[in-house]
Short mmCIF file of C-alpha atoms and ligand atoms in Angstrom, two decimals:
data_model
loop_
_atom_site.label_atom_id
_atom_site.label_comp_id
_atom_site.label_asym_id
_atom_site.label_seq_id
_atom_site.Cartn_x
_atom_site.Cartn_y
_atom_site.Cartn_z
CA MET A 234 0.32 0.14 0.01
CA LYS A 235 1.53 3.19 -1.29
CA VAL A 236 0.04 6.68 -0.91
CA VAL A 237 1.14 8.72 -3.74
CA GLU A 238 1.31 12.66 -4.35
CA ASN A 239 -0.51 15.19 -7.22
CA ILE A 240 -1.34 12.09 -9.71
CA SER A 241 -4.20 12.76 -12.66
CA LEU A 242 -7.29 11.46 -12.07
CA LYS A 243 -8.51 11.67 -15.72
CA ASN A 244 -8.52 7.51 -16.21
CA LEU A 245 -10.03 7.43 -12.92
CA ASN A 246 -13.24 9.12 -14.17
CA THR A 247 -15.86 8.26 -17.01
CA PHE A 248 -16.21 11.59 -17.83
CA GLY A 249 -12.42 11.73 -18.65
CA VAL A 250 -12.23 15.18 -16.50
CA ASP A 251 -8.30 15.70 -16.21
CA VAL A 252 -8.10 17.03 -12.23
CA ASN A 253 -5.64 16.02 -9.75
CA SER A 254 -5.47 14.75 -6.18
CA LYS A 255 -3.52 15.65 -3.64
CA TYR A 256 -3.04 12.35 -2.55
CA PHE A 257 -4.12 9.08 -3.81
CA VAL A 258 -3.96 5.42 -2.23
CA GLU A 259 -5.52 2.10 -3.61
CA ILE A 260 -6.40 -0.42 -0.75
CA TYR A 261 -7.08 -4.05 -1.07
CA SER A 262 -8.61 -5.35 2.32
CA GLU A 263 -10.47 -3.75 4.99
CA GLU A 264 -7.29 -3.94 6.98
CA GLU A 265 -5.68 -2.00 4.44
CA LEU A 266 -8.52 0.70 4.65
CA LYS A 267 -7.95 1.22 8.37
CA GLN A 268 -4.56 1.50 8.52
CA VAL A 269 -4.77 4.53 5.99
CA LEU A 270 -7.59 5.82 8.03
CA ASN A 271 -5.69 5.71 11.28
CA SER A 272 -2.46 6.87 10.08
CA GLU A 273 -1.76 10.73 11.52
CA GLU A 274 -0.36 11.39 8.53
CA TYR A 275 -3.64 11.64 6.28
CA SER A 276 -5.92 12.06 9.40
CA ASN A 277 -6.67 15.60 8.62
CA GLN A 278 -7.08 15.48 5.15
CA GLN A 279 -10.14 15.24 3.44
CA LYS A 280 -10.62 11.95 2.19
CA LEU A 281 -13.21 10.21 -1.05
CA ILE A 282 -13.67 6.71 -1.36
CA LEU A 283 -13.40 5.96 -5.38
CA GLY A 284 -14.94 3.13 -7.09
CA GLY A 285 -15.06 3.42 -11.06
CA GLY A 286 -15.60 6.56 -11.38
CA SER A 287 -18.49 6.38 -13.44
CA ASN A 288 -21.16 8.00 -11.44
CA LEU A 289 -19.04 11.50 -10.21
CA LEU A 290 -17.90 14.93 -11.68
CA PHE A 291 -14.75 16.30 -10.61
CA THR A 292 -15.05 20.46 -11.40
CA LYS A 293 -11.60 21.04 -9.57
CA ASP A 294 -8.72 19.35 -8.10
CA PHE A 295 -9.31 17.02 -5.17
CA ASN A 296 -7.52 18.78 -2.40
CA GLY A 297 -7.40 15.55 0.04
CA LEU A 298 -6.60 11.78 -0.26
CA VAL A 299 -8.55 9.78 -2.84
CA ILE A 300 -8.96 6.03 -1.65
CA LYS A 301 -9.46 3.60 -4.63
CA ASN A 302 -11.49 0.63 -3.32
CA SER A 303 -10.25 -2.26 -4.89
CA ILE A 304 -11.13 -5.04 -2.19
CA SER A 305 -11.92 -8.26 -4.48
CA GLY A 306 -13.81 -11.58 -4.13
CA ILE A 307 -17.35 -13.26 -4.64
CA LYS A 308 -18.27 -15.64 -2.33
CA LEU A 309 -21.73 -18.17 -2.15
CA LEU A 310 -22.67 -18.07 1.56
CA ASP A 311 -25.85 -19.67 3.19
CA GLU A 312 -28.18 -21.73 0.71
CA ASP A 313 -31.24 -23.57 0.31
CA SER A 314 -32.94 -25.17 -2.30
CA ASN A 315 -34.39 -21.49 -3.52
CA LYS A 316 -31.87 -18.74 -2.13
CA VAL A 317 -28.31 -18.28 -2.19
CA ILE A 318 -26.62 -14.97 -0.17
CA VAL A 319 -23.75 -13.93 -2.15
CA GLU A 320 -20.91 -11.67 -0.22
CA THR A 321 -18.95 -9.69 -2.63
CA GLY A 322 -16.07 -7.42 -1.89
CA ALA A 323 -16.63 -3.57 -2.84
CA GLY A 324 -14.15 -3.10 -4.98
CA VAL A 325 -15.04 -6.06 -7.83
CA ILE A 326 -16.78 -4.83 -10.79
CA TRP A 327 -19.97 -4.45 -10.89
CA ASP A 328 -20.73 -6.58 -14.19
CA GLU A 329 -18.36 -8.89 -13.35
CA LEU A 330 -20.71 -10.41 -10.29
CA VAL A 331 -23.76 -10.20 -12.53
CA LYS A 332 -21.96 -12.10 -15.09
CA TYR A 333 -20.74 -14.36 -12.16
CA CYS A 334 -24.02 -15.00 -11.10
CA ILE A 335 -25.47 -15.73 -14.53
CA ASP A 336 -22.87 -18.24 -15.23
CA LYS A 337 -24.10 -20.08 -11.74
CA ASN A 338 -27.81 -19.84 -13.24
CA ILE A 339 -28.10 -17.41 -9.88
CA GLY A 340 -31.08 -14.79 -10.78
CA GLY A 341 -31.95 -11.53 -9.21
CA ILE A 342 -29.97 -9.21 -10.83
CA GLU A 343 -29.51 -9.84 -14.60
CA ASN A 344 -31.47 -6.67 -15.42
CA LEU A 345 -28.90 -4.27 -14.26
CA SER A 346 -26.05 -5.90 -16.61
CA TYR A 347 -23.57 -3.93 -18.06
CA ILE A 348 -23.99 -0.99 -15.44
CA PRO A 349 -20.51 0.47 -15.14
CA GLY A 350 -18.32 0.57 -11.50
CA THR A 351 -18.05 -1.19 -8.45
CA VAL A 352 -20.30 -3.60 -6.25
CA GLY A 353 -19.51 -1.32 -2.84
CA ALA A 354 -20.69 1.74 -4.84
CA ALA A 355 -24.52 -0.08 -6.05
CA PRO A 356 -25.98 0.43 -3.00
CA ILE A 357 -25.10 4.29 -2.68
CA GLN A 358 -27.69 4.80 -5.26
CA ASN A 359 -29.34 1.95 -5.32
CA ILE A 360 -28.50 1.72 -9.14
CA GLY A 361 -31.30 0.23 -11.34
CA ALA A 362 -32.16 -0.18 -14.98
CA TYR A 363 -34.76 -2.04 -16.97
CA GLY A 364 -37.49 -3.03 -14.38
CA GLN A 365 -34.68 -3.94 -11.41
CA GLU A 366 -33.51 -2.01 -8.70
CA LEU A 367 -30.70 -3.18 -5.87
CA GLU A 368 -32.59 -2.99 -3.08
CA GLU A 369 -35.12 -5.63 -4.18
CA THR A 370 -32.09 -8.39 -3.78
CA PHE A 371 -30.17 -6.43 -1.21
CA TYR A 372 -29.63 -8.54 2.06
CA GLU A 373 -27.05 -6.64 4.06
CA LEU A 374 -23.59 -4.74 3.76
CA ASN A 375 -20.52 -4.04 5.88
CA GLY A 376 -18.43 -1.09 6.14
CA ILE A 377 -16.36 1.51 8.33
CA TYR A 378 -16.62 5.27 9.53
CA ILE A 379 -14.29 7.47 8.26
CA ASP A 380 -13.54 9.58 11.11
CA SER A 381 -13.94 6.83 14.25
CA CYS A 382 -12.80 4.07 11.86
CA GLU A 383 -15.82 1.76 13.63
CA THR A 384 -17.06 -0.99 11.34
CA LYS A 385 -20.91 -1.06 11.40
CA ASN A 386 -23.48 -3.73 9.37
CA PHE A 387 -26.54 -2.28 7.58
CA ASN A 388 -29.40 -4.21 6.66
CA LYS A 389 -31.79 -3.49 4.02
CA SER A 390 -34.01 -1.15 6.02
CA GLY A 391 -31.29 0.71 7.86
CA CYS A 392 -30.21 1.86 3.96
CA SER A 393 -33.17 3.74 3.37
CA PHE A 394 -33.07 3.25 -0.17
CA SER A 395 -35.09 5.15 -2.43
CA TYR A 396 -34.86 6.05 -6.10
CA ARG A 397 -31.36 6.69 -6.81
CA SER A 398 -30.98 7.06 -3.17
CA SER A 399 -30.01 5.76 0.25
CA ILE A 400 -28.50 6.85 3.27
CA PHE A 401 -25.31 6.92 1.93
CA LYS A 402 -25.86 9.21 -0.42
CA ASN A 403 -27.50 11.84 2.24
CA GLU A 404 -26.75 11.30 5.98
CA LEU A 405 -23.68 9.33 5.38
CA LYS A 406 -22.53 10.83 2.36
CA ASN A 407 -18.79 11.18 2.78
CA LYS A 408 -19.01 9.32 6.01
CA PHE A 409 -19.02 5.82 5.56
CA ILE A 410 -16.46 3.52 3.41
CA ILE A 411 -19.01 -0.03 2.07
CA THR A 412 -16.33 -2.98 2.34
CA SER A 413 -18.51 -5.95 1.33
CA VAL A 414 -22.30 -6.24 0.08
CA ARG A 415 -24.67 -9.11 0.58
CA LEU A 416 -27.30 -10.07 -1.94
CA GLU A 417 -29.43 -12.72 -1.43
CA LEU A 418 -30.79 -14.05 -5.05
CA ASN A 419 -32.35 -17.06 -6.57
CA LYS A 420 -31.37 -20.62 -7.92
CA ASN A 421 -34.41 -20.95 -9.19
CA PRO A 422 -34.46 -17.49 -10.86
CA ASN A 423 -38.15 -15.95 -13.02
CA VAL A 424 -37.11 -13.60 -15.41
CA ASN A 425 -38.51 -10.09 -15.22
CA LEU A 426 -40.13 -8.82 -18.45
CA SER A 427 -41.56 -5.58 -16.49
CA TYR A 428 -39.90 -3.48 -19.37
CA ASN A 429 -40.95 -3.31 -22.36
CA PRO A 430 -38.50 -2.54 -24.65
CA VAL A 431 -36.81 -6.20 -22.99
CA LYS A 432 -40.10 -8.03 -23.66
CA GLU A 433 -39.99 -6.53 -27.17
CA GLU A 434 -36.61 -7.67 -28.12
CA ALA A 435 -37.39 -10.99 -26.53
CA GLU A 436 -40.06 -11.67 -28.72
CA LYS A 437 -38.30 -10.22 -31.72
CA ARG A 438 -35.65 -12.81 -31.39
CA ASN A 439 -38.45 -15.42 -30.90
CA ILE A 440 -37.31 -16.55 -27.35
CA LYS A 441 -40.74 -18.05 -26.08
CA HIS A 442 -39.03 -18.83 -22.26
CA PRO A 443 -36.15 -16.25 -21.97
CA THR A 444 -33.22 -17.29 -19.19
CA ILE A 445 -31.57 -14.92 -17.53
CA LYS A 446 -28.78 -15.60 -19.96
CA ASP A 447 -30.89 -14.41 -22.57
CA ILE A 448 -32.16 -11.53 -20.37
CA ARG A 449 -28.16 -10.31 -19.70
CA GLU A 450 -27.86 -10.79 -23.44
CA ILE A 451 -30.90 -8.85 -24.49
CA VAL A 452 -30.12 -5.74 -21.54
CA ILE A 453 -26.49 -5.35 -23.06
CA ASN A 454 -27.66 -5.32 -26.02
CA ILE A 455 -30.22 -2.31 -25.66
CA ARG A 456 -27.54 -0.35 -23.51
CA LYS A 457 -24.90 -0.66 -26.09
CA SER A 458 -26.98 0.97 -28.71
CA LYS A 459 -28.61 3.53 -26.69
CA LEU A 460 -25.58 4.66 -24.48
CA PRO A 461 -22.72 5.94 -25.47
CA ASP A 462 -19.23 3.62 -24.36
CA PRO A 463 -17.19 6.13 -21.64
CA VAL A 464 -14.32 4.58 -23.25
CA GLU A 465 -15.19 6.38 -26.69
CA ILE A 466 -17.07 9.33 -25.17
CA GLY A 467 -16.66 10.60 -21.69
CA ASN A 468 -19.93 10.22 -19.42
CA ALA A 469 -21.69 9.30 -16.24
CA GLY A 470 -24.42 8.03 -17.82
CA SER A 471 -27.87 9.62 -16.65
CA PHE A 472 -27.12 12.93 -15.67
CA PHE A 473 -30.18 13.65 -13.65
CA LYS A 474 -32.88 11.62 -11.98
CA ASN A 475 -36.80 11.69 -13.79
CA PRO A 476 -38.19 13.83 -11.79
CA VAL A 477 -41.44 13.22 -9.91
CA ILE A 478 -44.70 15.61 -10.32
CA ALA A 479 -48.06 16.12 -8.56
CA LYS A 480 -50.45 14.32 -10.62
CA GLU A 481 -52.48 17.68 -10.98
CA LYS A 482 -49.75 19.44 -12.83
CA PHE A 483 -49.31 16.31 -14.35
CA LYS A 484 -52.94 16.61 -16.25
CA VAL A 485 -52.17 20.05 -16.68
CA LEU A 486 -48.59 19.53 -18.94
CA LYS A 487 -50.26 16.47 -20.39
CA LYS A 488 -52.95 18.70 -22.20
CA GLU A 489 -50.22 21.05 -23.33
CA TYR A 490 -48.16 18.15 -24.74
CA PRO A 491 -50.56 15.27 -25.59
CA ASP A 492 -46.72 13.36 -26.54
CA LEU A 493 -45.54 13.63 -22.74
CA LYS A 494 -44.31 10.21 -21.42
CA HIS A 495 -45.03 9.12 -17.67
CA PHE A 496 -45.60 6.39 -14.98
CA PHE A 497 -47.54 6.75 -11.83
CA VAL A 498 -45.92 6.59 -9.17
CA ASP A 499 -48.67 6.36 -6.84
CA GLU A 500 -52.12 7.64 -6.91
CA ASP A 501 -50.83 11.29 -6.43
CA ASN A 502 -47.33 11.46 -8.10
CA VAL A 503 -46.33 10.78 -11.66
CA LYS A 504 -42.77 10.13 -12.99
CA ILE A 505 -41.54 11.96 -16.01
CA PRO A 506 -39.04 10.98 -18.34
CA ALA A 507 -35.94 14.25 -17.90
CA ALA A 508 -34.75 13.32 -21.04
CA TRP A 509 -38.16 14.54 -22.67
CA LEU A 510 -38.24 17.56 -20.66
CA ILE A 511 -34.45 17.97 -21.54
CA GLU A 512 -35.33 17.47 -25.23
CA LYS A 513 -37.99 19.81 -25.48
CA CYS A 514 -35.78 22.65 -24.38
CA GLY A 515 -33.70 22.23 -27.44
CA TRP A 516 -30.77 20.35 -25.95
CA LYS A 517 -30.43 16.97 -27.65
CA GLY A 518 -27.00 16.84 -29.24
CA LYS A 519 -26.41 20.45 -28.00
CA ARG A 520 -22.44 20.92 -28.01
CA ILE A 521 -21.04 24.28 -26.59
CA GLY A 522 -17.24 23.56 -26.81
CA ASP A 523 -16.35 19.96 -26.05
CA ALA A 524 -19.59 19.82 -23.65
CA GLY A 525 -22.98 18.73 -24.39
CA THR A 526 -25.36 16.23 -24.58
CA HIS A 527 -25.42 12.82 -26.41
CA GLU A 528 -27.10 12.82 -29.74
CA LYS A 529 -29.27 9.63 -28.80
CA GLN A 530 -29.91 10.46 -25.20
CA PRO A 531 -30.71 14.11 -23.93
CA LEU A 532 -30.32 13.07 -20.43
CA VAL A 533 -26.54 11.64 -20.66
CA ILE A 534 -24.17 15.02 -20.51
CA VAL A 535 -20.77 14.28 -22.26
CA ASN A 536 -17.30 15.17 -22.68
CA TYR A 537 -16.97 15.48 -26.37
CA GLY A 538 -13.02 15.91 -26.02
CA ASN A 539 -11.16 17.93 -23.66
CA ALA A 540 -14.22 19.51 -21.74
CA SER A 541 -13.33 20.51 -18.10
CA GLY A 542 -15.34 19.61 -15.09
CA LYS A 543 -16.50 23.20 -14.76
CA GLU A 544 -17.90 23.51 -18.13
CA ILE A 545 -19.78 20.06 -18.04
CA TYR A 546 -21.38 21.10 -14.71
CA GLU A 547 -21.94 24.70 -16.69
CA ILE A 548 -23.98 23.03 -19.62
CA SER A 549 -26.23 20.63 -16.37
CA THR A 550 -27.03 24.08 -14.56
CA MET A 551 -28.10 25.63 -18.11
CA ILE A 552 -30.36 22.53 -18.58
CA LYS A 553 -31.82 22.83 -14.77
CA ILE A 554 -32.64 26.59 -15.34
CA ASP A 555 -34.26 25.66 -19.12
CA VAL A 556 -36.26 23.24 -17.32
CA LYS A 557 -37.33 24.80 -14.73
CA THR A 558 -38.01 27.91 -16.78
CA ASN A 559 -40.47 26.09 -19.35
CA PHE A 560 -41.91 23.54 -17.07
CA ASP A 561 -41.71 24.93 -13.85
CA ILE A 562 -39.91 21.44 -13.21
CA SER A 563 -37.11 21.50 -11.04
CA LEU A 564 -34.33 18.33 -12.01
CA GLU A 565 -31.96 17.10 -9.50
CA ASN A 566 -28.46 15.49 -10.04
CA GLU A 567 -27.97 11.97 -10.23
CA VAL A 568 -24.21 12.33 -10.75
CA ASN A 569 -22.23 13.14 -7.78
CA ILE A 570 -20.47 16.50 -7.71
CA LEU A 571 -17.14 17.39 -6.44
C1 FAD B 22 -22.42 4.57 -19.44
C2 FAD B 22 -23.11 4.60 -18.28
C3 FAD B 22 -24.55 4.06 -17.87
C4 FAD B 22 -24.63 4.19 -16.35
N1 FAD B 22 -26.04 3.49 -16.46
C5 FAD B 22 -26.53 2.85 -15.19
C6 FAD B 22 -28.06 2.86 -14.90
O1 FAD B 22 -28.42 2.19 -15.75
N2 FAD B 22 -28.58 2.38 -13.66
C7 FAD B 22 -27.58 3.25 -12.42
O2 FAD B 22 -28.01 3.52 -11.61
N3 FAD B 22 -26.44 4.05 -12.72
C8 FAD B 22 -26.08 3.87 -13.99
N4 FAD B 22 -24.91 4.72 -14.39
C9 FAD B 22 -24.00 5.19 -12.94
C10 FAD B 22 -22.93 4.34 -12.56
O3 FAD B 22 -22.35 3.22 -12.92
C11 FAD B 22 -23.42 3.75 -11.03
O4 FAD B 22 -23.81 4.55 -10.04
C12 FAD B 22 -22.54 3.27 -10.36
O5 FAD B 22 -22.97 2.44 -9.00
C13 FAD B 22 -21.18 3.66 -9.92
O6 FAD B 22 -20.03 2.98 -9.54
P1 FAD B 22 -18.39 3.53 -9.31
O7 FAD B 22 -18.08 2.58 -8.91
O8 FAD B 22 -18.40 3.89 -10.41
O9 FAD B 22 -18.82 4.47 -8.23
P2 FAD B 22 -18.25 6.05 -8.47
O10 FAD B 22 -18.07 6.99 -9.25
O11 FAD B 22 -16.44 5.56 -8.07
O12 FAD B 22 -18.64 6.50 -6.72
C14 FAD B 22 -19.98 7.20 -6.98
C15 FAD B 22 -20.49 7.78 -5.58
O13 FAD B 22 -20.26 6.53 -4.76
C16 FAD B 22 -19.33 6.76 -3.51
N5 FAD B 22 -18.58 6.23 -3.31
C17 FAD B 22 -18.34 4.52 -4.01
N6 FAD B 22 -17.39 3.20 -3.85
C18 FAD B 22 -18.15 3.51 -2.26
C19 FAD B 22 -17.62 2.62 -1.48
N7 FAD B 22 -17.42 1.64 -1.26
N8 FAD B 22 -18.29 2.93 -0.15
C20 FAD B 22 -18.81 4.14 -0.07
N9 FAD B 22 -19.08 5.23 -1.27
C21 FAD B 22 -18.59 4.85 -1.95
C22 FAD B 22 -18.29 7.74 -4.60
O14 FAD B 22 -17.62 8.80 -3.46
C23 FAD B 22 -18.93 8.38 -4.81
O15 FAD B 22 -19.87 9.86 -4.04
C24 FAD B 22 -24.00 4.52 -15.24
C25 FAD B 22 -22.54 4.95 -15.86
C26 FAD B 22 -22.75 5.10 -16.86
C27 FAD B 22 -21.15 5.93 -17.49
#
């Protein structure tokens, strides 16, 4: 374990933003993490735990210690004829876990295939896609408080999961480091076809009874056709959450815009696609210098070349202002801004 000084984070964030960190260390175990947190030398430094860097935007250099989580390992724990608990180190790549499970015909996370990043970051925003959310299979996690170095276990209710959020994105933001995650998965999996494009693609492929492997292939195919690959164009996926508005407000909007897509969250609230709002404001594929929105998916803000984090952030602010002005709806960031 070696702490290095003044390192570029360009290859450690999927926006490809070129910023420096004052200090940087990669840790491979809970013991190494505790060693770093306990060391007097860095005790006063601001700390940032970094996974794959696929859900954050650096707007300036980081004046502290970046701790890259590389705790590895996937283990099958308790199992019965139906369920199995899978424990994974927080530094494992999320999609490697999905593939590992599918290869063993263990189901429950196949719709979350190909989401970038690490397992340790997955509970932070309760990752979700194509009709599945992490919380559905989440069992518990372990981690360490940055200030006290105390270890703590969180069960599902302790995590306060909600749409792209959890206690770790709110009260415990930058205070707690997740070191391992346990999921409860199915040994006799039922496939989830609740998201129409997945169902339609299965029908198109003439698959009558899709397996979890089929679902993985379909989801990866859809994702590749819709979302820019961060290796080619820097991005962090959806920049904003889909806003939830009151039913009354939705009715007024729907009258004015009959093509408005939506779905009901509950009796009183409706979720609107942020991409639709952004496109209506003329932002689809718009570019200012090297920062802009993606031509196929305006919810994804991209770095077309050498945009700075500040330039990308400015675009996000302009989009928010336009959506607020045109629709009186406030967009909330999904991406963590630093
Ligand atoms: C092309 C693309 C598509 C995407 N699609 C989706 C999608 O469909 N659904 C979805 O939900 N997300 C999606 N994302 C966002 C992103 O992949 C997820 O949020 C992912 O979980 C982030 O993981 P990471 O390891 O890269 O986290 P990072 O970006 O490294 O960190 C994100 C935040 O979590 C904190 N953090 C990271 N690890 C830990 C830890 N071990 N303990 C405590 N805090 C930690 C960081 O400090 C930071 O605040 C997409 C991103 C991209 C680039």
